[in-house]
Amino acid sequence: MNTILLGAQWGDEGKGKVVDHLSAEADLVVRFQGGNNAGHSLWVNGKKTVLHLIPSGILHPHTTCLIGEGVVLDPNVFIEEITQLQAANVFTKAHERIKVAERTHLILPFHKALDVARESGAKGTKAHIGTTGRGIGPAYETKALRRGLRVVDLFQPESQFLEKLESLMNEYRAKFNPLEYSDLQSQTMKDVLYWRKVLEPMMVDSTTFLAKHFADNKRFLFEGAQGVMLDMDHGTYPYVTSSSTTSPAAGIGAAYPKLTRSCRVLGIAKAYITRVGTGPVPTEMLGKFVPGEVEVAENIRKLGQEFGATTGRPRRIGWQDLVALKYAVDVAGIDALAIMKGDILAGMPDFKVCVEYRKPNGEKWNQFPARVEDLSEVVPVYESVPGWKVANSSDTNYRSYLEKIEKFVGVPVKFVGYGPERQQMEVR
Ligand code: GDP
Ligand code: IMO
Ligand code: MG
């Protein structure tokens, strides 16, 4: 069955591992949103690969990987990733394995500079999002502004590309000093021909490409990046990323909706919560609600290696949050879940699960709060679940934890990750 795979929390749920696992039975693996803010880690036979842009199905030699037009693509990062995969003998000719939609917007050096400048200007204020600094927000912003440059634009005469670049950068002239501005422009122009050369054999019209493979009964796997709680519309706005991370985004960001509307949607969640960047996490272990929880968080961070795959930042740690997970399942159209990293919690005497949000005055929240100010004041109501020895269905306590999740959110847990390696996955 064709699958759309999404993060069901705040990112880093283990999507890369599940994509790698499911790619054994997929012909095409497709990215449809986000950019190199993503960091998807895969472990195969003790070897770690981290991918930011190229779909995580690439390690299976039979797959073709497509970067859809909903992605924002930094050509330098893309080329670097190709070079790394070539050095690791994953493929020799990139264009035989990777295709790029011609309408995909480019992340240019000035997008990155703008992202970094905005974030450093906002440090210590509520406007600081803690972005990955990869130019993601500015690239989606210029796309919506209708000034963005796309992969297909690289194939125009250089003078026309420059004209578009000037029109785009001119919108932001006041943000840079003149020297920096001209440097960012020349950094871009010096690479245009090189980017063109690399991208030319990979460029496709994604609709024609997907329609053909759909007609040929090929098997598809759509790989989401980030997570539902970072969705631009439905996440914890404004502490979100700048793309749509729910299942309908797959039909827009890799444009053949006839295919995506018949997919099953698989949400990936950890047995606990993590988040990088700023913004509220109601169940964060900060020592506010549960004695000793800061030490628990430190332990989980250490055991689970909870440091950002893109920026290396320590991830914030929280108890499982079923209120947020149920919201994610509903808002993103998730049909089934994969629960990852229960092995990191194995041996704990018990574990807390949030089953209700209360307001500071004790009143119950009947919905997931839309305002971050409300979310940051949430008082979580916890239930304890007894600890487990091993994180798979053979352990009665782990099985009852999984059943509790299923009952609360209303969808089955189909996959259980119990280690980082490709084969450390139970299919239920
Ligand atoms: P993604 O962004 O959703 O692909 O997740 P990341 O790769 O950023 O972070 C997940 C981390 O957990 C990676 O280091 C994975 O290798 C690791 N991982 C994934 N699933 C499991 C699991 O079930 N158990 C353990 N111990 N590690 C896992
Ligand atoms: P994967 O695919 C975790 C977070 C950033 C920041 C916010 C906005 O590995 O799960 P951006 O650079 O997108 O403008 O940053 O979103 N963020 C992620 N957090 N995993 C990710 O990707 C993320 N991509 C973005 O930390 O809070
Ligand atoms: Mg990640």
CSV table of C-alpha atoms in Angstrom, one decimal, residues 19-327:
chain,number,residue,atom,x,y,z
A,19,VAL,CA,11.4,5.4,5.9
A,20,ASP,CA,14.5,3.3,5.5
A,21,HIS,CA,12.7,0.3,6.9
A,22,LEU,CA,9.6,0.7,4.6
A,23,SER,CA,11.7,1.5,1.5
A,24,ALA,CA,12.5,-2.2,1.2
A,25,GLU,CA,9.0,-2.3,-0.3
A,26,ALA,CA,8.8,1.0,-2.2
A,27,ASP,CA,9.9,1.9,-5.7
A,28,LEU,CA,9.7,5.6,-5.3
A,29,VAL,CA,10.5,7.7,-2.2
A,30,VAL,CA,9.3,11.3,-2.3
A,31,ARG,CA,10.0,14.4,-0.2
A,32,PHE,CA,7.2,17.0,-0.5
A,33,GLN,CA,8.0,19.8,2.0
A,34,GLY,CA,10.7,21.3,4.2
A,35,GLY,CA,14.3,21.5,3.2
A,36,ASN,CA,17.7,20.9,4.9
A,37,ASN,CA,16.2,21.9,8.2
A,38,ALA,CA,15.5,18.2,8.4
A,39,GLY,CA,18.0,15.7,9.8
A,40,HIS,CA,17.0,12.1,9.3
A,41,SER,CA,19.4,9.5,10.8
A,42,LEU,CA,19.7,5.9,9.5
A,43,TRP,CA,21.7,3.1,11.0
A,44,VAL,CA,22.5,0.2,8.8
A,45,ASN,CA,24.9,-2.5,10.0
A,46,GLY,CA,26.4,-0.2,12.5
A,47,LYS,CA,27.0,2.6,10.0
A,48,LYS,CA,25.2,5.9,10.5
A,49,THR,CA,24.0,8.1,7.6
A,50,VAL,CA,22.3,11.5,8.2
A,51,LEU,CA,20.3,12.9,5.4
A,52,HIS,CA,18.9,16.4,5.2
A,53,LEU,CA,17.5,16.7,1.7
A,54,ILE,CA,17.8,13.4,-0.2
A,55,PRO,CA,14.9,11.0,0.8
A,56,SER,CA,15.8,8.4,3.3
A,57,GLY,CA,14.9,5.6,0.9
A,58,ILE,CA,18.2,6.2,-1.0
A,59,LEU,CA,20.1,3.5,0.9
A,60,HIS,CA,18.0,0.8,-0.8
A,61,PRO,CA,19.6,0.4,-4.3
A,62,HIS,CA,16.3,-0.3,-6.1
A,63,THR,CA,14.6,3.0,-5.2
A,64,THR,CA,14.2,6.2,-7.2
A,65,CYS,CA,14.0,9.3,-5.0
A,66,LEU,CA,12.1,12.4,-5.9
A,67,ILE,CA,12.4,15.9,-4.4
A,68,GLY,CA,9.0,17.5,-5.0
A,69,GLU,CA,8.2,21.1,-5.6
A,70,GLY,CA,6.9,21.6,-2.0
A,71,VAL,CA,10.6,21.3,-0.9
A,72,VAL,CA,12.9,24.3,-0.7
A,73,LEU,CA,16.3,23.2,-2.1
A,74,ASP,CA,19.7,24.6,-1.2
A,75,PRO,CA,21.8,23.5,-4.2
A,76,ASN,CA,25.1,23.6,-2.3
A,77,VAL,CA,23.7,21.3,0.4
A,78,PHE,CA,22.2,19.0,-2.2
A,79,ILE,CA,25.4,18.7,-4.1
A,80,GLU,CA,27.4,18.1,-0.8
A,81,GLU,CA,25.0,15.3,0.1
A,82,ILE,CA,25.3,13.7,-3.3
A,83,THR,CA,29.1,13.8,-2.9
A,84,GLN,CA,28.9,12.1,0.5
A,85,LEU,CA,26.6,9.4,-0.8
A,86,GLN,CA,28.9,8.8,-3.7
A,87,ALA,CA,31.9,8.5,-1.4
A,88,ALA,CA,30.0,5.9,0.6
A,89,ASN,CA,29.3,4.0,-2.6
A,90,VAL,CA,25.5,4.4,-2.3
A,91,PHE,CA,25.4,5.3,-6.0
A,92,THR,CA,27.8,6.5,-8.7
A,93,LYS,CA,25.5,8.5,-11.0
A,94,ALA,CA,23.1,10.6,-8.9
A,95,HIS,CA,20.7,11.2,-11.8
A,96,GLU,CA,20.0,7.5,-12.1
A,97,ARG,CA,18.6,7.5,-8.5
A,98,ILE,CA,17.5,11.1,-7.8
A,99,LYS,CA,15.0,13.4,-9.6
A,100,VAL,CA,14.1,17.0,-8.7
A,101,ALA,CA,10.8,18.7,-9.6
A,102,GLU,CA,11.6,21.7,-11.9
A,103,ARG,CA,9.2,24.0,-9.9
A,104,THR,CA,11.2,23.5,-6.7
A,105,HIS,CA,12.2,26.8,-5.1
A,106,LEU,CA,15.9,27.5,-4.4
A,107,ILE,CA,17.4,28.5,-1.1
A,108,LEU,CA,20.0,31.1,-2.0
A,109,PRO,CA,22.8,32.5,0.1
A,110,PHE,CA,20.8,35.6,0.9
A,111,HIS,CA,17.9,33.5,2.3
A,112,LYS,CA,20.3,31.9,4.7
A,113,ALA,CA,21.9,35.2,5.7
A,114,LEU,CA,18.5,36.7,6.3
A,115,ASP,CA,17.4,33.7,8.5
A,116,VAL,CA,20.6,34.0,10.6
A,117,ALA,CA,20.4,37.8,10.9
A,118,ARG,CA,16.7,37.8,11.9
A,119,GLU,CA,17.3,35.1,14.6
A,120,SER,CA,20.3,36.9,16.1
A,121,GLY,CA,18.4,40.2,16.1
A,122,ALA,CA,15.6,38.5,17.9
A,123,LYS,CA,17.6,36.7,20.6
A,124,GLY,CA,16.1,37.1,24.0
A,125,THR,CA,12.7,38.2,22.6
A,126,LYS,CA,9.5,36.4,21.9
A,127,ALA,CA,10.3,36.6,18.2
A,128,HIS,CA,13.2,34.2,18.5
A,129,ILE,CA,12.1,30.9,17.0
A,130,GLY,CA,15.3,29.0,17.3
A,131,THR,CA,15.3,28.1,13.6
A,132,THR,CA,17.9,25.8,12.1
A,133,GLY,CA,19.4,28.9,10.3
A,134,ARG,CA,19.2,27.1,7.0
A,135,GLY,CA,17.2,29.9,5.2
A,136,ILE,CA,13.9,27.9,5.3
A,137,GLY,CA,11.6,30.7,6.5
A,138,PRO,CA,12.9,33.3,4.0
A,139,ALA,CA,12.8,30.8,1.1
A,140,TYR,CA,9.1,30.1,1.7
A,141,GLU,CA,8.5,33.8,2.3
A,142,THR,CA,9.9,34.8,-1.1
A,143,LYS,CA,7.9,31.9,-2.7
A,144,ALA,CA,4.7,33.4,-1.3
A,145,LEU,CA,5.9,36.9,-2.2
A,146,ARG,CA,6.1,35.6,-5.8
A,147,ARG,CA,9.7,36.7,-6.2
A,148,GLY,CA,11.4,33.3,-5.6
A,149,LEU,CA,13.8,31.6,-8.0
A,150,ARG,CA,13.1,28.0,-8.9
A,151,VAL,CA,15.2,25.1,-10.2
A,152,VAL,CA,13.8,25.7,-13.7
A,153,ASP,CA,15.1,29.3,-13.6
A,154,LEU,CA,18.7,28.0,-13.6
A,155,PHE,CA,18.2,27.0,-17.2
A,156,GLN,CA,17.5,30.5,-18.5
A,157,PRO,CA,20.3,32.7,-19.9
A,158,GLU,CA,22.4,34.0,-16.9
A,159,SER,CA,21.4,37.6,-17.6
A,160,GLN,CA,17.7,36.7,-17.1
A,161,PHE,CA,18.5,34.8,-13.9
A,162,LEU,CA,20.4,37.8,-12.6
A,163,GLU,CA,17.5,40.1,-13.4
A,164,LYS,CA,15.2,37.9,-11.3
A,165,LEU,CA,17.8,37.6,-8.5
A,166,GLU,CA,18.1,41.4,-8.4
A,167,SER,CA,14.3,41.8,-8.3
A,168,LEU,CA,14.2,39.3,-5.5
A,169,MET,CA,17.1,40.6,-3.4
A,170,ASN,CA,16.0,44.2,-3.9
A,171,GLU,CA,13.0,43.5,-1.6
A,172,TYR,CA,15.5,43.0,1.2
A,173,ARG,CA,18.2,45.6,0.3
A,174,ALA,CA,17.7,47.5,3.5
A,175,LYS,CA,18.5,44.4,5.6
A,176,PHE,CA,22.1,44.2,4.5
A,177,ASN,CA,25.0,46.6,4.2
A,178,PRO,CA,26.0,47.3,0.6
A,179,LEU,CA,29.2,45.2,0.7
A,180,GLU,CA,27.4,42.2,2.2
A,181,TYR,CA,24.6,42.6,-0.3
A,182,SER,CA,26.8,42.5,-3.4
A,183,ASP,CA,28.8,39.6,-1.9
A,184,LEU,CA,25.6,37.6,-1.4
A,185,GLN,CA,24.6,38.3,-5.0
A,186,SER,CA,28.0,37.4,-6.4
A,187,GLN,CA,28.2,34.2,-4.3
A,188,THR,CA,24.9,33.2,-6.0
A,189,MET,CA,26.0,34.1,-9.6
A,190,LYS,CA,29.3,32.3,-9.3
A,191,ASP,CA,27.6,29.0,-8.8
A,192,VAL,CA,24.7,29.2,-11.2
A,193,LEU,CA,26.3,27.3,-14.0
A,194,TYR,CA,27.6,24.6,-11.7
A,195,TRP,CA,24.2,24.1,-10.1
A,196,ARG,CA,22.7,23.9,-13.6
A,197,LYS,CA,25.1,21.2,-14.7
A,198,VAL,CA,24.4,19.0,-11.7
A,199,LEU,CA,20.6,19.5,-11.7
A,200,GLU,CA,20.0,19.2,-15.5
A,201,PRO,CA,19.9,15.4,-15.7
A,202,MET,CA,17.7,15.1,-12.7
A,203,MET,CA,15.1,17.7,-13.5
A,204,VAL,CA,11.5,16.4,-14.1
A,205,ASP,CA,8.0,17.7,-14.4
A,206,SER,CA,6.8,16.0,-11.2
A,207,THR,CA,3.2,15.5,-12.3
A,208,THR,CA,4.1,13.7,-15.5
A,209,PHE,CA,6.7,11.7,-13.6
A,210,LEU,CA,4.4,10.6,-10.8
A,211,ALA,CA,1.5,9.9,-13.2
A,212,LYS,CA,3.6,7.6,-15.3
A,213,HIS,CA,4.8,5.6,-12.3
A,214,PHE,CA,1.3,5.5,-10.8
A,215,ALA,CA,0.0,4.0,-14.1
A,216,ASP,CA,2.8,1.5,-13.9
A,217,ASN,CA,1.6,0.4,-10.4
A,218,LYS,CA,4.8,1.4,-8.7
A,219,ARG,CA,4.9,1.5,-4.9
A,220,PHE,CA,5.2,5.0,-3.3
A,221,LEU,CA,6.4,6.3,0.0
A,222,PHE,CA,6.1,10.0,0.8
A,223,GLU,CA,8.6,11.1,3.4
A,224,GLY,CA,7.5,14.0,5.6
A,225,ALA,CA,10.0,16.2,7.4
A,226,GLN,CA,9.5,18.0,10.7
A,227,GLY,CA,6.3,17.1,12.5
A,228,VAL,CA,2.6,18.0,12.8
A,229,MET,CA,3.3,20.3,15.8
A,230,LEU,CA,5.7,22.4,13.6
A,231,ASP,CA,3.1,22.8,10.9
A,232,MET,CA,2.6,26.4,9.7
A,233,ASP,CA,-1.2,26.4,10.1
A,234,HIS,CA,-1.8,23.8,12.8
A,235,GLY,CA,1.3,23.7,14.9
A,236,THR,CA,2.3,25.8,17.9
A,237,TYR,CA,2.4,29.0,15.8
A,238,PRO,CA,4.5,31.1,15.6
A,239,TYR,CA,7.0,28.6,16.9
A,240,VAL,CA,6.7,26.4,13.8
A,241,THR,CA,8.5,25.9,10.5
A,242,SER,CA,7.3,27.6,7.3
A,243,SER,CA,5.8,24.6,5.5
A,244,SER,CA,2.7,22.4,5.8
A,245,THR,CA,3.6,19.1,7.5
A,246,THR,CA,0.2,17.3,7.4
A,247,SER,CA,-0.9,14.6,5.0
A,248,PRO,CA,-2.7,16.8,2.4
A,249,ALA,CA,0.7,18.6,1.8
A,250,ALA,CA,1.9,15.5,0.0
A,251,GLY,CA,-0.6,16.1,-2.8
A,252,ILE,CA,0.6,19.7,-3.2
A,253,GLY,CA,4.3,19.3,-2.7
A,254,ALA,CA,4.6,16.4,-5.1
A,255,ALA,CA,1.8,17.1,-7.4
A,256,TYR,CA,-0.3,14.0,-8.3
A,257,PRO,CA,-3.2,14.1,-5.8
A,258,LYS,CA,-4.9,11.2,-7.4
A,259,LEU,CA,-2.1,9.1,-5.9
A,260,THR,CA,-1.8,10.8,-2.5
A,261,ARG,CA,-5.5,10.7,-1.7
A,262,SER,CA,-5.5,6.9,-1.7
A,263,CYS,CA,-2.4,6.6,0.6
A,264,ARG,CA,-2.4,5.3,4.1
A,265,VAL,CA,-1.0,7.9,6.5
A,266,LEU,CA,1.5,6.7,9.0
A,267,GLY,CA,2.4,9.1,11.9
A,268,ILE,CA,5.7,8.6,13.7
A,269,ALA,CA,6.0,9.4,17.4
A,270,LYS,CA,8.5,8.7,20.1
A,271,ALA,CA,7.5,7.0,23.4
A,272,TYR,CA,8.3,10.4,24.9
A,273,ILE,CA,8.5,14.0,23.6
A,274,THR,CA,11.4,16.0,22.3
A,275,ARG,CA,11.7,19.4,20.8
A,276,VAL,CA,14.5,21.7,19.6
A,277,GLY,CA,14.1,25.4,19.3
A,278,THR,CA,11.8,27.7,21.3
A,279,GLY,CA,8.1,27.4,21.9
A,280,PRO,CA,6.0,25.7,24.6
A,281,VAL,CA,6.0,22.0,25.3
A,282,PRO,CA,3.3,21.4,28.0
A,283,THR,CA,4.9,18.1,29.3
A,284,GLU,CA,8.5,19.3,29.3
A,285,MET,CA,10.5,18.0,32.2
A,286,LEU,CA,11.5,21.3,33.8
A,287,GLY,CA,10.9,20.4,37.4
A,288,LYS,CA,7.6,22.3,37.5
A,289,PHE,CA,5.1,19.4,38.0
A,290,VAL,CA,6.9,16.2,38.8
A,291,PRO,CA,9.7,15.9,41.4
A,292,GLY,CA,13.0,14.6,40.0
A,293,GLU,CA,11.9,15.1,36.4
A,294,VAL,CA,15.0,17.2,35.4
A,295,GLU,CA,17.2,14.2,36.2
A,296,VAL,CA,14.9,11.9,34.2
A,297,ALA,CA,15.2,14.3,31.2
A,298,GLU,CA,19.0,14.3,31.5
A,299,ASN,CA,19.1,10.6,31.5
A,300,ILE,CA,16.8,10.2,28.5
A,301,ARG,CA,18.8,12.9,26.6
A,302,LYS,CA,22.0,11.0,27.3
A,303,LEU,CA,20.7,7.5,26.6
A,304,GLY,CA,18.6,8.5,23.6
A,305,GLN,CA,21.4,10.7,22.1
A,306,GLU,CA,18.9,13.5,21.9
A,307,PHE,CA,20.9,16.2,20.1
A,308,GLY,CA,19.8,17.7,16.9
A,309,ALA,CA,20.9,15.9,13.7
A,310,THR,CA,21.1,19.2,11.9
A,311,THR,CA,22.3,21.7,14.4
A,312,GLY,CA,23.6,19.5,17.3
A,313,ARG,CA,21.5,21.4,19.8
A,314,PRO,CA,20.4,19.5,22.9
A,315,ARG,CA,16.7,18.4,22.5
A,316,ARG,CA,14.3,19.4,25.2
A,317,ILE,CA,12.6,16.3,26.8
A,318,GLY,CA,9.0,15.7,27.9
A,319,TRP,CA,6.7,13.1,29.2
A,320,GLN,CA,4.4,11.5,26.6
A,321,ASP,CA,1.6,13.9,25.6
A,322,LEU,CA,-1.5,12.1,24.4
A,323,VAL,CA,-3.6,15.3,24.2
A,324,ALA,CA,-1.1,16.7,21.6
A,325,LEU,CA,-0.8,13.3,19.9
A,326,LYS,CA,-4.6,13.0,19.5
A,327,TYR,CA,-4.7,16.5,18.1
